[in-house]
Amino acid sequence: MIFDYFKTIPAAVTIADKDNIIIYMNAKSMDVFKEQGGAELIGQNLFDCHNENSRMIMAEIKRSGKPNLYTIEKKGIKKFIYQAPWYDDNNQCGLIEFTCEIPFELPHFIRG
């Protein structure tokens, strides 16, 4: 399965299908969401795991095709969140979320 590429990257990867059912979580994602059920979240509706505001944002990502990017701080760890639709042969198949831990002071470079 193509999602096997995400097994060992140091970011949490969660993937839902077009019906918002979680179909994949890598080990990091299962660990990040262990208090919410970890691997048991696979097969659950992604929208059931979020509040109304988050559900509206996810619906807009699917509608517009545009990603949602932001940073958070939780338990003293700063994270970059990237949520976007994923595609197969130009057909939207659902949503994917990458969560990466980042340093509080992140270097920024201007190139070119």
PDB file of N, CA and C in Angstrom:
ATOM      1  N   MET A   1       0.846  -1.185   0.000  1.00  0.00           N
ATOM      2  CA  MET A   1       0.000   0.000   0.000  1.00  0.00           C
ATOM      3  C   MET A   1       0.887   1.243   0.000  1.00  0.00           C
ATOM      4  N   ILE A   2       0.489   2.236  -0.715  1.00  0.00           N
ATOM      5  CA  ILE A   2       1.287   3.462  -0.837  1.00  0.00           C
ATOM      6  C   ILE A   2       1.529   4.134   0.508  1.00  0.00           C
ATOM      7  N   PHE A   3       0.630   3.978   1.446  1.00  0.00           N
ATOM      8  CA  PHE A   3       0.793   4.632   2.742  1.00  0.00           C
ATOM      9  C   PHE A   3       1.968   4.056   3.534  1.00  0.00           C
ATOM     10  N   ASP A   4       2.509   2.924   3.120  1.00  0.00           N
ATOM     11  CA  ASP A   4       3.653   2.340   3.810  1.00  0.00           C
ATOM     12  C   ASP A   4       4.839   3.293   3.848  1.00  0.00           C
ATOM     13  N   TYR A   5       4.908   4.231   2.921  1.00  0.00           N
ATOM     14  CA  TYR A   5       5.993   5.212   2.916  1.00  0.00           C
ATOM     15  C   TYR A   5       5.997   6.050   4.187  1.00  0.00           C
ATOM     16  N   PHE A   6       4.871   6.165   4.857  1.00  0.00           N
ATOM     17  CA  PHE A   6       4.758   7.008   6.039  1.00  0.00           C
ATOM     18  C   PHE A   6       5.092   6.282   7.337  1.00  0.00           C
ATOM     19  N   LYS A   7       5.366   4.986   7.264  1.00  0.00           N
ATOM     20  CA  LYS A   7       5.567   4.187   8.480  1.00  0.00           C
ATOM     21  C   LYS A   7       6.611   4.752   9.417  1.00  0.00           C
ATOM     22  N   THR A   8       7.748   5.168   8.883  1.00  0.00           N
ATOM     23  CA  THR A   8       8.879   5.503   9.741  1.00  0.00           C
ATOM     24  C   THR A   8       9.249   6.983   9.773  1.00  0.00           C
ATOM     25  N   ILE A   9       8.499   7.846   9.098  1.00  0.00           N
ATOM     26  CA  ILE A   9       8.861   9.258   9.174  1.00  0.00           C
ATOM     27  C   ILE A   9       8.524   9.795  10.564  1.00  0.00           C
ATOM     28  N   PRO A  10       9.273  10.794  11.044  1.00  0.00           N
ATOM     29  CA  PRO A  10       9.066  11.294  12.408  1.00  0.00           C
ATOM     30  C   PRO A  10       7.934  12.321  12.510  1.00  0.00           C
ATOM     31  N   ALA A  11       6.907  12.137  11.728  1.00  0.00           N
ATOM     32  CA  ALA A  11       5.726  13.000  11.775  1.00  0.00           C
ATOM     33  C   ALA A  11       4.507  12.104  11.910  1.00  0.00           C
ATOM     34  N   ALA A  12       3.485  12.618  12.589  1.00  0.00           N
ATOM     35  CA  ALA A  12       2.229  11.877  12.696  1.00  0.00           C
ATOM     36  C   ALA A  12       1.464  12.057  11.389  1.00  0.00           C
ATOM     37  N   VAL A  13       1.065  10.952  10.788  1.00  0.00           N
ATOM     38  CA  VAL A  13       0.306  10.987   9.535  1.00  0.00           C
ATOM     39  C   VAL A  13      -1.014  10.259   9.765  1.00  0.00           C
ATOM     40  N   THR A  14      -2.106  10.978   9.516  1.00  0.00           N
ATOM     41  CA  THR A  14      -3.450  10.425   9.650  1.00  0.00           C
ATOM     42  C   THR A  14      -4.169  10.660   8.326  1.00  0.00           C
ATOM     43  N   ILE A  15      -4.801   9.602   7.810  1.00  0.00           N
ATOM     44  CA  ILE A  15      -5.464   9.695   6.510  1.00  0.00           C
ATOM     45  C   ILE A  15      -6.903   9.209   6.634  1.00  0.00           C
ATOM     46  N   ALA A  16      -7.825  10.002   6.075  1.00  0.00           N
ATOM     47  CA  ALA A  16      -9.245   9.627   6.041  1.00  0.00           C
ATOM     48  C   ALA A  16      -9.697   9.535   4.590  1.00  0.00           C
ATOM     49  N   ASP A  17     -10.698   8.695   4.348  1.00  0.00           N
ATOM     50  CA  ASP A  17     -11.220   8.550   2.992  1.00  0.00           C
ATOM     51  C   ASP A  17     -12.268   9.626   2.699  1.00  0.00           C
ATOM     52  N   LYS A  18     -12.879   9.545   1.526  1.00  0.00           N
ATOM     53  CA  LYS A  18     -13.832  10.581   1.113  1.00  0.00           C
ATOM     54  C   LYS A  18     -15.070  10.628   1.999  1.00  0.00           C
ATOM     55  N   ASP A  19     -15.336   9.550   2.747  1.00  0.00           N
ATOM     56  CA  ASP A  19     -16.473   9.527   3.666  1.00  0.00           C
ATOM     57  C   ASP A  19     -16.059   9.901   5.090  1.00  0.00           C
ATOM     58  N   ASN A  20     -14.834  10.423   5.225  1.00  0.00           N
ATOM     59  CA  ASN A  20     -14.280  10.896   6.502  1.00  0.00           C
ATOM     60  C   ASN A  20     -13.928   9.770   7.466  1.00  0.00           C
ATOM     61  N   ILE A  21     -13.805   8.545   6.960  1.00  0.00           N
ATOM     62  CA  ILE A  21     -13.426   7.413   7.800  1.00  0.00           C
ATOM     63  C   ILE A  21     -11.903   7.327   7.841  1.00  0.00           C
ATOM     64  N   ILE A  22     -11.343   7.254   9.036  1.00  0.00           N
ATOM     65  CA  ILE A  22      -9.894   7.141   9.179  1.00  0.00           C
ATOM     66  C   ILE A  22      -9.467   5.774   8.655  1.00  0.00           C
ATOM     67  N   ILE A  23      -8.591   5.797   7.645  1.00  0.00           N
ATOM     68  CA  ILE A  23      -8.165   4.546   7.011  1.00  0.00           C
ATOM     69  C   ILE A  23      -6.702   4.229   7.291  1.00  0.00           C
ATOM     70  N   TYR A  24      -5.959   5.207   7.828  1.00  0.00           N
ATOM     71  CA  TYR A  24      -4.540   4.969   8.073  1.00  0.00           C
ATOM     72  C   TYR A  24      -4.028   5.901   9.161  1.00  0.00           C
ATOM     73  N   MET A  25      -3.210   5.351  10.027  1.00  0.00           N
ATOM     74  CA  MET A  25      -2.448   6.127  10.998  1.00  0.00           C
ATOM     75  C   MET A  25      -1.075   5.470  11.086  1.00  0.00           C
ATOM     76  N   ASN A  26      -0.005   6.257  10.959  1.00  0.00           N
ATOM     77  CA  ASN A  26       1.303   5.652  11.172  1.00  0.00           C
ATOM     78  C   ASN A  26       1.543   5.531  12.677  1.00  0.00           C
ATOM     79  N   ALA A  27       2.652   4.907  13.062  1.00  0.00           N
ATOM     80  CA  ALA A  27       2.926   4.666  14.485  1.00  0.00           C
ATOM     81  C   ALA A  27       2.972   5.966  15.284  1.00  0.00           C
ATOM     82  N   LYS A  28       3.560   7.014  14.713  1.00  0.00           N
ATOM     83  CA  LYS A  28       3.637   8.305  15.409  1.00  0.00           C
ATOM     84  C   LYS A  28       2.233   8.863  15.648  1.00  0.00           C
ATOM     85  N   SER A  29       1.357   8.763  14.665  1.00  0.00           N
ATOM     86  CA  SER A  29      -0.021   9.243  14.813  1.00  0.00           C
ATOM     87  C   SER A  29      -0.755   8.456  15.900  1.00  0.00           C
ATOM     88  N   MET A  30      -0.579   7.133  15.900  1.00  0.00           N
ATOM     89  CA  MET A  30      -1.224   6.308  16.926  1.00  0.00           C
ATOM     90  C   MET A  30      -0.749   6.714  18.312  1.00  0.00           C
ATOM     91  N   ASP A  31       0.542   7.054  18.434  1.00  0.00           N
ATOM     92  CA  ASP A  31       1.081   7.481  19.722  1.00  0.00           C
ATOM     93  C   ASP A  31       0.545   8.858  20.114  1.00  0.00           C
ATOM     94  N   VAL A  32       0.525   9.793  19.163  1.00  0.00           N
ATOM     95  CA  VAL A  32       0.022  11.148  19.441  1.00  0.00           C
ATOM     96  C   VAL A  32      -1.425  11.099  19.920  1.00  0.00           C
ATOM     97  N   PHE A  33      -2.220  10.219  19.317  1.00  0.00           N
ATOM     98  CA  PHE A  33      -3.646  10.148  19.638  1.00  0.00           C
ATOM     99  C   PHE A  33      -3.995   8.954  20.533  1.00  0.00           C
ATOM    100  N   LYS A  34      -3.025   8.454  21.292  1.00  0.00           N
ATOM    101  CA  LYS A  34      -3.277   7.282  22.135  1.00  0.00           C
ATOM    102  C   LYS A  34      -4.349   7.540  23.193  1.00  0.00           C
ATOM    103  N   GLU A  35      -4.417   8.758  23.727  1.00  0.00           N
ATOM    104  CA  GLU A  35      -5.440   9.065  24.739  1.00  0.00           C
ATOM    105  C   GLU A  35      -6.848   9.071  24.143  1.00  0.00           C
ATOM    106  N   GLN A  36      -6.942   9.257  22.832  1.00  0.00           N
ATOM    107  CA  GLN A  36      -8.240   9.237  22.150  1.00  0.00           C
ATOM    108  C   GLN A  36      -8.556   7.861  21.574  1.00  0.00           C
ATOM    109  N   GLY A  37      -7.643   6.916  21.704  1.00  0.00           N
ATOM    110  CA  GLY A  37      -7.894   5.563  21.219  1.00  0.00           C
ATOM    111  C   GLY A  37      -6.794   4.987  20.360  1.00  0.00           C
ATOM    112  N   GLY A  38      -5.862   5.813  19.907  1.00  0.00           N
ATOM    113  CA  GLY A  38      -4.747   5.302  19.100  1.00  0.00           C
ATOM    114  C   GLY A  38      -5.222   4.533  17.886  1.00  0.00           C
ATOM    115  N   ALA A  39      -4.708   3.332  17.708  1.00  0.00           N
ATOM    116  CA  ALA A  39      -5.038   2.504  16.536  1.00  0.00           C
ATOM    117  C   ALA A  39      -6.530   2.210  16.422  1.00  0.00           C
ATOM    118  N   GLU A  40      -7.245   2.259  17.549  1.00  0.00           N
ATOM    119  CA  GLU A  40      -8.688   2.001  17.508  1.00  0.00           C
ATOM    120  C   GLU A  40      -9.460   3.092  16.773  1.00  0.00           C
ATOM    121  N   LEU A  41      -8.796   4.215  16.483  1.00  0.00           N
ATOM    122  CA  LEU A  41      -9.448   5.282  15.714  1.00  0.00           C
ATOM    123  C   LEU A  41      -9.596   4.904  14.241  1.00  0.00           C
ATOM    124  N   ILE A  42      -8.769   3.967  13.780  1.00  0.00           N
ATOM    125  CA  ILE A  42      -8.898   3.519  12.388  1.00  0.00           C
ATOM    126  C   ILE A  42     -10.267   2.872  12.232  1.00  0.00           C
ATOM    127  N   GLY A  43     -11.007   3.326  11.234  1.00  0.00           N
ATOM    128  CA  GLY A  43     -12.376   2.851  11.010  1.00  0.00           C
ATOM    129  C   GLY A  43     -13.412   3.797  11.591  1.00  0.00           C
ATOM    130  N   GLN A  44     -12.972   4.781  12.378  1.00  0.00           N
ATOM    131  CA  GLN A  44     -13.887   5.758  12.978  1.00  0.00           C
ATOM    132  C   GLN A  44     -14.029   6.974  12.063  1.00  0.00           C
ATOM    133  N   ASN A  45     -15.094   7.723  12.253  1.00  0.00           N
ATOM    134  CA  ASN A  45     -15.321   8.937  11.472  1.00  0.00           C
ATOM    135  C   ASN A  45     -14.467  10.067  12.039  1.00  0.00           C
ATOM    136  N   LEU A  46     -13.654  10.652  11.177  1.00  0.00           N
ATOM    137  CA  LEU A  46     -12.775  11.751  11.562  1.00  0.00           C
ATOM    138  C   LEU A  46     -13.559  12.905  12.172  1.00  0.00           C
ATOM    139  N   PHE A  47     -14.749  13.173  11.650  1.00  0.00           N
ATOM    140  CA  PHE A  47     -15.550  14.296  12.133  1.00  0.00           C
ATOM    141  C   PHE A  47     -16.015  14.071  13.574  1.00  0.00           C
ATOM    142  N   ASP A  48     -16.175  12.805  13.979  1.00  0.00           N
ATOM    143  CA  ASP A  48     -16.592  12.508  15.349  1.00  0.00           C
ATOM    144  C   ASP A  48     -15.498  12.833  16.367  1.00  0.00           C
ATOM    145  N   CYS A  49     -14.261  12.997  15.884  1.00  0.00           N
ATOM    146  CA  CYS A  49     -13.120  13.275  16.764  1.00  0.00           C
ATOM    147  C   CYS A  49     -12.866  14.773  16.927  1.00  0.00           C
ATOM    148  N   HIS A  50     -13.698  15.608  16.323  1.00  0.00           N
ATOM    149  CA  HIS A  50     -13.446  17.043  16.306  1.00  0.00           C
ATOM    150  C   HIS A  50     -14.684  17.843  16.682  1.00  0.00           C
ATOM    151  N   ASN A  51     -14.454  19.091  17.095  1.00  0.00           N
ATOM    152  CA  ASN A  51     -15.563  19.985  17.423  1.00  0.00           C
ATOM    153  C   ASN A  51     -16.164  20.575  16.146  1.00  0.00           C
ATOM    154  N   GLU A  52     -17.243  21.320  16.303  1.00  0.00           N
ATOM    155  CA  GLU A  52     -17.971  21.865  15.148  1.00  0.00           C
ATOM    156  C   GLU A  52     -17.088  22.770  14.298  1.00  0.00           C
ATOM    157  N   ASN A  53     -16.273  23.615  14.923  1.00  0.00           N
ATOM    158  CA  ASN A  53     -15.403  24.512  14.167  1.00  0.00           C
ATOM    159  C   ASN A  53     -14.418  23.712  13.309  1.00  0.00           C
ATOM    160  N   SER A  54     -13.816  22.690  13.885  1.00  0.00           N
ATOM    161  CA  SER A  54     -12.875  21.858  13.139  1.00  0.00           C
ATOM    162  C   SER A  54     -13.568  21.118  12.002  1.00  0.00           C
ATOM    163  N   ARG A  55     -14.783  20.657  12.241  1.00  0.00           N
ATOM    164  CA  ARG A  55     -15.543  19.980  11.176  1.00  0.00           C
ATOM    165  C   ARG A  55     -15.815  20.925  10.017  1.00  0.00           C
ATOM    166  N   MET A  56     -16.115  22.183  10.331  1.00  0.00           N
ATOM    167  CA  MET A  56     -16.353  23.178   9.275  1.00  0.00           C
ATOM    168  C   MET A  56     -15.073  23.418   8.469  1.00  0.00           C
ATOM    169  N   ILE A  57     -13.939  23.478   9.154  1.00  0.00           N
ATOM    170  CA  ILE A  57     -12.663  23.681   8.464  1.00  0.00           C
ATOM    171  C   ILE A  57     -12.361  22.494   7.560  1.00  0.00           C
ATOM    172  N   MET A  58     -12.560  21.276   8.053  1.00  0.00           N
ATOM    173  CA  MET A  58     -12.300  20.092   7.234  1.00  0.00           C
ATOM    174  C   MET A  58     -13.224  20.040   6.020  1.00  0.00           C
ATOM    175  N   ALA A  59     -14.465  20.402   6.209  1.00  0.00           N
ATOM    176  CA  ALA A  59     -15.405  20.426   5.076  1.00  0.00           C
ATOM    177  C   ALA A  59     -14.954  21.448   4.036  1.00  0.00           C
ATOM    178  N   GLU A  60     -14.439  22.582   4.494  1.00  0.00           N
ATOM    179  CA  GLU A  60     -13.961  23.614   3.566  1.00  0.00           C
ATOM    180  C   GLU A  60     -12.710  23.149   2.824  1.00  0.00           C
ATOM    181  N   ILE A  61     -11.828  22.428   3.499  1.00  0.00           N
ATOM    182  CA  ILE A  61     -10.641  21.875   2.827  1.00  0.00           C
ATOM    183  C   ILE A  61     -11.084  20.959   1.693  1.00  0.00           C
ATOM    184  N   LYS A  62     -12.051  20.093   1.980  1.00  0.00           N
ATOM    185  CA  LYS A  62     -12.543  19.176   0.954  1.00  0.00           C
ATOM    186  C   LYS A  62     -13.233  19.931  -0.177  1.00  0.00           C
ATOM    187  N   ARG A  63     -14.018  20.940   0.167  1.00  0.00           N
ATOM    188  CA  ARG A  63     -14.756  21.694  -0.849  1.00  0.00           C
ATOM    189  C   ARG A  63     -13.807  22.494  -1.743  1.00  0.00           C
ATOM    190  N   SER A  64     -12.879  23.215  -1.128  1.00  0.00           N
ATOM    191  CA  SER A  64     -12.011  24.125  -1.872  1.00  0.00           C
ATOM    192  C   SER A  64     -10.788  23.439  -2.475  1.00  0.00           C
ATOM    193  N   GLY A  65     -10.391  22.335  -1.868  1.00  0.00           N
ATOM    194  CA  GLY A  65      -9.169  21.681  -2.310  1.00  0.00           C
ATOM    195  C   GLY A  65      -7.913  22.354  -1.793  1.00  0.00           C
ATOM    196  N   LYS A  66      -8.066  23.364  -0.944  1.00  0.00           N
ATOM    197  CA  LYS A  66      -6.920  24.111  -0.419  1.00  0.00           C
ATOM    198  C   LYS A  66      -6.531  23.586   0.955  1.00  0.00           C
ATOM    199  N   PRO A  67      -5.218  23.502   1.217  1.00  0.00           N
ATOM    200  CA  PRO A  67      -4.761  23.001   2.516  1.00  0.00           C
ATOM    201  C   PRO A  67      -4.993  23.996   3.644  1.00  0.00           C
ATOM    202  N   ASN A  68      -4.950  23.497   4.851  1.00  0.00           N
ATOM    203  CA  ASN A  68      -5.042  24.293   6.070  1.00  0.00           C
ATOM    204  C   ASN A  68      -3.736  24.078   6.829  1.00  0.00           C
ATOM    205  N   LEU A  69      -3.002  25.167   7.108  1.00  0.00           N
ATOM    206  CA  LEU A  69      -1.707  25.081   7.759  1.00  0.00           C
ATOM    207  C   LEU A  69      -1.692  25.982   8.977  1.00  0.00           C
ATOM    208  N   TYR A  70      -1.125  25.476  10.085  1.00  0.00           N
ATOM    209  CA  TYR A  70      -1.014  26.286  11.285  1.00  0.00           C
ATOM    210  C   TYR A  70      -0.051  25.631  12.257  1.00  0.00           C
ATOM    211  N   THR A  71       0.302  26.358  13.303  1.00  0.00           N
ATOM    212  CA  THR A  71       1.126  25.795  14.369  1.00  0.00           C
ATOM    213  C   THR A  71       0.329  25.802  15.663  1.00  0.00           C
ATOM    214  N   ILE A  72       0.710  24.871  16.555  1.00  0.00           N
ATOM    215  CA  ILE A  72       0.100  24.794  17.879  1.00  0.00           C
ATOM    216  C   ILE A  72       1.198  24.549  18.905  1.00  0.00           C
ATOM    217  N   GLU A  73       0.875  24.780  20.155  1.00  0.00           N
ATOM    218  CA  GLU A  73       1.726  24.349  21.253  1.00  0.00           C
ATOM    219  C   GLU A  73       0.857  23.507  22.168  1.00  0.00           C
ATOM    220  N   LYS A  74       1.329  22.306  22.474  1.00  0.00           N
ATOM    221  CA  LYS A  74       0.585  21.393  23.336  1.00  0.00           C
ATOM    222  C   LYS A  74       1.574  20.631  24.209  1.00  0.00           C
ATOM    223  N   LYS A  75       1.358  20.679  25.508  1.00  0.00           N
ATOM    224  CA  LYS A  75       2.229  19.990  26.467  1.00  0.00           C
ATOM    225  C   LYS A  75       3.694  20.397  26.291  1.00  0.00           C
ATOM    226  N   GLY A  76       3.912  21.693  26.014  1.00  0.00           N
ATOM    227  CA  GLY A  76       5.265  22.220  25.890  1.00  0.00           C
ATOM    228  C   GLY A  76       5.966  21.889  24.592  1.00  0.00           C
ATOM    229  N   ILE A  77       5.234  21.341  23.624  1.00  0.00           N
ATOM    230  CA  ILE A  77       5.813  20.983  22.322  1.00  0.00           C
ATOM    231  C   ILE A  77       5.116  21.799  21.238  1.00  0.00           C
ATOM    232  N   LYS A  78       5.924  22.456  20.389  1.00  0.00           N
ATOM    233  CA  LYS A  78       5.369  23.220  19.270  1.00  0.00           C
ATOM    234  C   LYS A  78       5.270  22.292  18.058  1.00  0.00           C
ATOM    235  N   LYS A  79       4.143  22.375  17.361  1.00  0.00           N
ATOM    236  CA  LYS A  79       3.908  21.501  16.214  1.00  0.00           C
ATOM    237  C   LYS A  79       3.391  22.299  15.019  1.00  0.00           C
ATOM    238  N   PHE A  80       3.771  21.836  13.850  1.00  0.00           N
ATOM    239  CA  PHE A  80       3.259  22.355  12.594  1.00  0.00           C
ATOM    240  C   PHE A  80       2.232  21.359  12.085  1.00  0.00           C
ATOM    241  N   ILE A  81       1.034  21.848  11.764  1.00  0.00           N
ATOM    242  CA  ILE A  81      -0.057  20.998  11.281  1.00  0.00           C
ATOM    243  C   ILE A  81      -0.321  21.337   9.810  1.00  0.00           C
ATOM    244  N   TYR A  82      -0.380  20.317   8.976  1.00  0.00           N
ATOM    245  CA  TYR A  82      -0.684  20.475   7.550  1.00  0.00           C
ATOM    246  C   TYR A  82      -1.821  19.520   7.225  1.00  0.00           C
ATOM    247  N   GLN A  83      -2.971  20.085   6.890  1.00  0.00           N
ATOM    248  CA  GLN A  83      -4.153  19.298   6.533  1.00  0.00           C
ATOM    249  C   GLN A  83      -4.519  19.621   5.091  1.00  0.00           C
ATOM    250  N   ALA A  84      -4.763  18.583   4.303  1.00  0.00           N
ATOM    251  CA  ALA A  84      -5.054  18.802   2.887  1.00  0.00           C
ATOM    252  C   ALA A  84      -5.831  17.623   2.322  1.00  0.00           C
ATOM    253  N   PRO A  85      -6.502  17.850   1.186  1.00  0.00           N
ATOM    254  CA  PRO A  85      -7.096  16.708   0.498  1.00  0.00           C
ATOM    255  C   PRO A  85      -5.975  15.857  -0.102  1.00  0.00           C
ATOM    256  N   TRP A  86      -6.243  14.576  -0.288  1.00  0.00           N
ATOM    257  CA  TRP A  86      -5.312  13.740  -1.033  1.00  0.00           C
ATOM    258  C   TRP A  86      -6.039  13.186  -2.246  1.00  0.00           C
ATOM    259  N   TYR A  87      -5.266  12.859  -3.269  1.00  0.00           N
ATOM    260  CA  TYR A  87      -5.835  12.517  -4.566  1.00  0.00           C
ATOM    261  C   TYR A  87      -5.240  11.229  -5.119  1.00  0.00           C
ATOM    262  N   ASP A  88      -6.018  10.564  -5.948  1.00  0.00           N
ATOM    263  CA  ASP A  88      -5.566   9.430  -6.743  1.00  0.00           C
ATOM    264  C   ASP A  88      -6.108   9.652  -8.145  1.00  0.00           C
ATOM    265  N   ASP A  89      -5.222   9.725  -9.127  1.00  0.00           N
ATOM    266  CA  ASP A  89      -5.629  10.009 -10.508  1.00  0.00           C
ATOM    267  C   ASP A  89      -6.530  11.236 -10.597  1.00  0.00           C
ATOM    268  N   ASN A  90      -6.159  12.302  -9.900  1.00  0.00           N
ATOM    269  CA  ASN A  90      -6.888  13.580  -9.891  1.00  0.00           C
ATOM    270  C   ASN A  90      -8.269  13.507  -9.255  1.00  0.00           C
ATOM    271  N   ASN A  91      -8.591  12.401  -8.609  1.00  0.00           N
ATOM    272  CA  ASN A  91      -9.858  12.276  -7.889  1.00  0.00           C
ATOM    273  C   ASN A  91      -9.600  12.464  -6.401  1.00  0.00           C
ATOM    274  N   GLN A  92     -10.335  13.391  -5.785  1.00  0.00           N
ATOM    275  CA  GLN A  92     -10.168  13.621  -4.356  1.00  0.00           C
ATOM    276  C   GLN A  92     -10.632  12.383  -3.596  1.00  0.00           C
ATOM    277  N   CYS A  93      -9.761  11.883  -2.726  1.00  0.00           N
ATOM    278  CA  CYS A  93     -10.033  10.637  -2.014  1.00  0.00           C
ATOM    279  C   CYS A  93     -10.279  10.828  -0.524  1.00  0.00           C
ATOM    280  N   GLY A  94     -10.047  12.027  -0.002  1.00  0.00           N
ATOM    281  CA  GLY A  94     -10.236  12.269   1.422  1.00  0.00           C
ATOM    282  C   GLY A  94      -9.276  13.318   1.930  1.00  0.00           C
ATOM    283  N   LEU A  95      -8.962  13.236   3.218  1.00  0.00           N
ATOM    284  CA  LEU A  95      -8.079  14.207   3.869  1.00  0.00           C
ATOM    285  C   LEU A  95      -6.856  13.517   4.448  1.00  0.00           C
ATOM    286  N   ILE A  96      -5.746  14.252   4.460  1.00  0.00           N
ATOM    287  CA  ILE A  96      -4.521  13.782   5.095  1.00  0.00           C
ATOM    288  C   ILE A  96      -4.032  14.873   6.026  1.00  0.00           C
ATOM    289  N   GLU A  97      -3.501  14.458   7.171  1.00  0.00           N
ATOM    290  CA  GLU A  97      -2.940  15.413   8.120  1.00  0.00           C
ATOM    291  C   GLU A  97      -1.545  14.961   8.509  1.00  0.00           C
ATOM    292  N   PHE A  98      -0.597  15.890   8.394  1.00  0.00           N
ATOM    293  CA  PHE A  98       0.763  15.701   8.874  1.00  0.00           C
ATOM    294  C   PHE A  98       0.945  16.591  10.090  1.00  0.00           C
ATOM    295  N   THR A  99       1.472  16.048  11.177  1.00  0.00           N
ATOM    296  CA  THR A  99       1.786  16.815  12.371  1.00  0.00           C
ATOM    297  C   THR A  99       3.263  16.602  12.673  1.00  0.00           C
ATOM    298  N   CYS A 100       4.030  17.696  12.607  1.00  0.00           N
ATOM    299  CA  CYS A 100       5.475  17.625  12.813  1.00  0.00           C
ATOM    300  C   CYS A 100       5.864  18.479  14.009  1.00  0.00           C
ATOM    301  N   GLU A 101       6.675  17.912  14.895  1.00  0.00           N
ATOM    302  CA  GLU A 101       7.221  18.707  15.985  1.00  0.00           C
ATOM    303  C   GLU A 101       8.284  19.636  15.413  1.00  0.00           C
ATOM    304  N   ILE A 102       8.247  20.899  15.865  1.00  0.00           N
ATOM    305  CA  ILE A 102       9.211  21.887  15.383  1.00  0.00           C
ATOM    306  C   ILE A 102       9.786  22.650  16.574  1.00  0.00           C
ATOM    307  N   PRO A 103      10.997  23.199  16.422  1.00  0.00           N
ATOM    308  CA  PRO A 103      11.556  23.992  17.516  1.00  0.00           C
ATOM    309  C   PRO A 103      10.804  25.316  17.666  1.00  0.00           C
ATOM    310  N   PHE A 104      10.820  25.870  18.878  1.00  0.00           N
ATOM    311  CA  PHE A 104      10.155  27.153  19.113  1.00  0.00           C
ATOM    312  C   PHE A 104      10.809  28.256  18.294  1.00  0.00           C
ATOM    313  N   GLU A 105      12.110  28.206  18.162  1.00  0.00           N
ATOM    314  CA  GLU A 105      12.839  29.162  17.340  1.00  0.00           C
ATOM    315  C   GLU A 105      13.230  28.466  16.048  1.00  0.00           C
ATOM    316  N   LEU A 106      12.418  28.626  15.042  1.00  0.00           N
ATOM    317  CA  LEU A 106      12.625  27.930  13.765  1.00  0.00           C
ATOM    318  C   LEU A 106      13.343  28.862  12.794  1.00  0.00           C
ATOM    319  N   PRO A 107      14.488  28.446  12.273  1.00  0.00           N
ATOM    320  CA  PRO A 107      15.187  29.293  11.297  1.00  0.00           C
ATOM    321  C   PRO A 107      14.318  29.534  10.055  1.00  0.00           C
ATOM    322  N   HIS A 108      14.454  30.703   9.496  1.00  0.00           N
ATOM    323  CA  HIS A 108      13.740  31.042   8.262  1.00  0.00           C
ATOM    324  C   HIS A 108      14.766  31.563   7.263  1.00  0.00           C
ATOM    325  N   PHE A 109      14.776  31.009   6.069  1.00  0.00           N
ATOM    326  CA  PHE A 109      15.744  31.400   5.059  1.00  0.00           C
ATOM    327  C   PHE A 109      15.021  31.934   3.832  1.00  0.00           C
ATOM    328  N   ILE A 110      15.605  32.939   3.208  1.00  0.00           N
ATOM    329  CA  ILE A 110      15.103  33.453   1.929  1.00  0.00           C
ATOM    330  C   ILE A 110      16.099  33.017   0.878  1.00  0.00           C
ATOM    331  N   ARG A 111      15.596  32.254  -0.059  1.00  0.00           N
ATOM    332  CA  ARG A 111      16.481  31.731  -1.111  1.00  0.00           C
ATOM    333  C   ARG A 111      16.004  32.205  -2.470  1.00  0.00           C
ATOM    334  N   GLY A 112      16.982  32.369  -3.369  1.00  0.00           N
ATOM    335  CA  GLY A 112      16.658  32.726  -4.738  1.00  0.00           C
ATOM    336  C   GLY A 112      16.311  34.106  -4.875  1.00  0.00           C
TER     337      GLY A 112
END
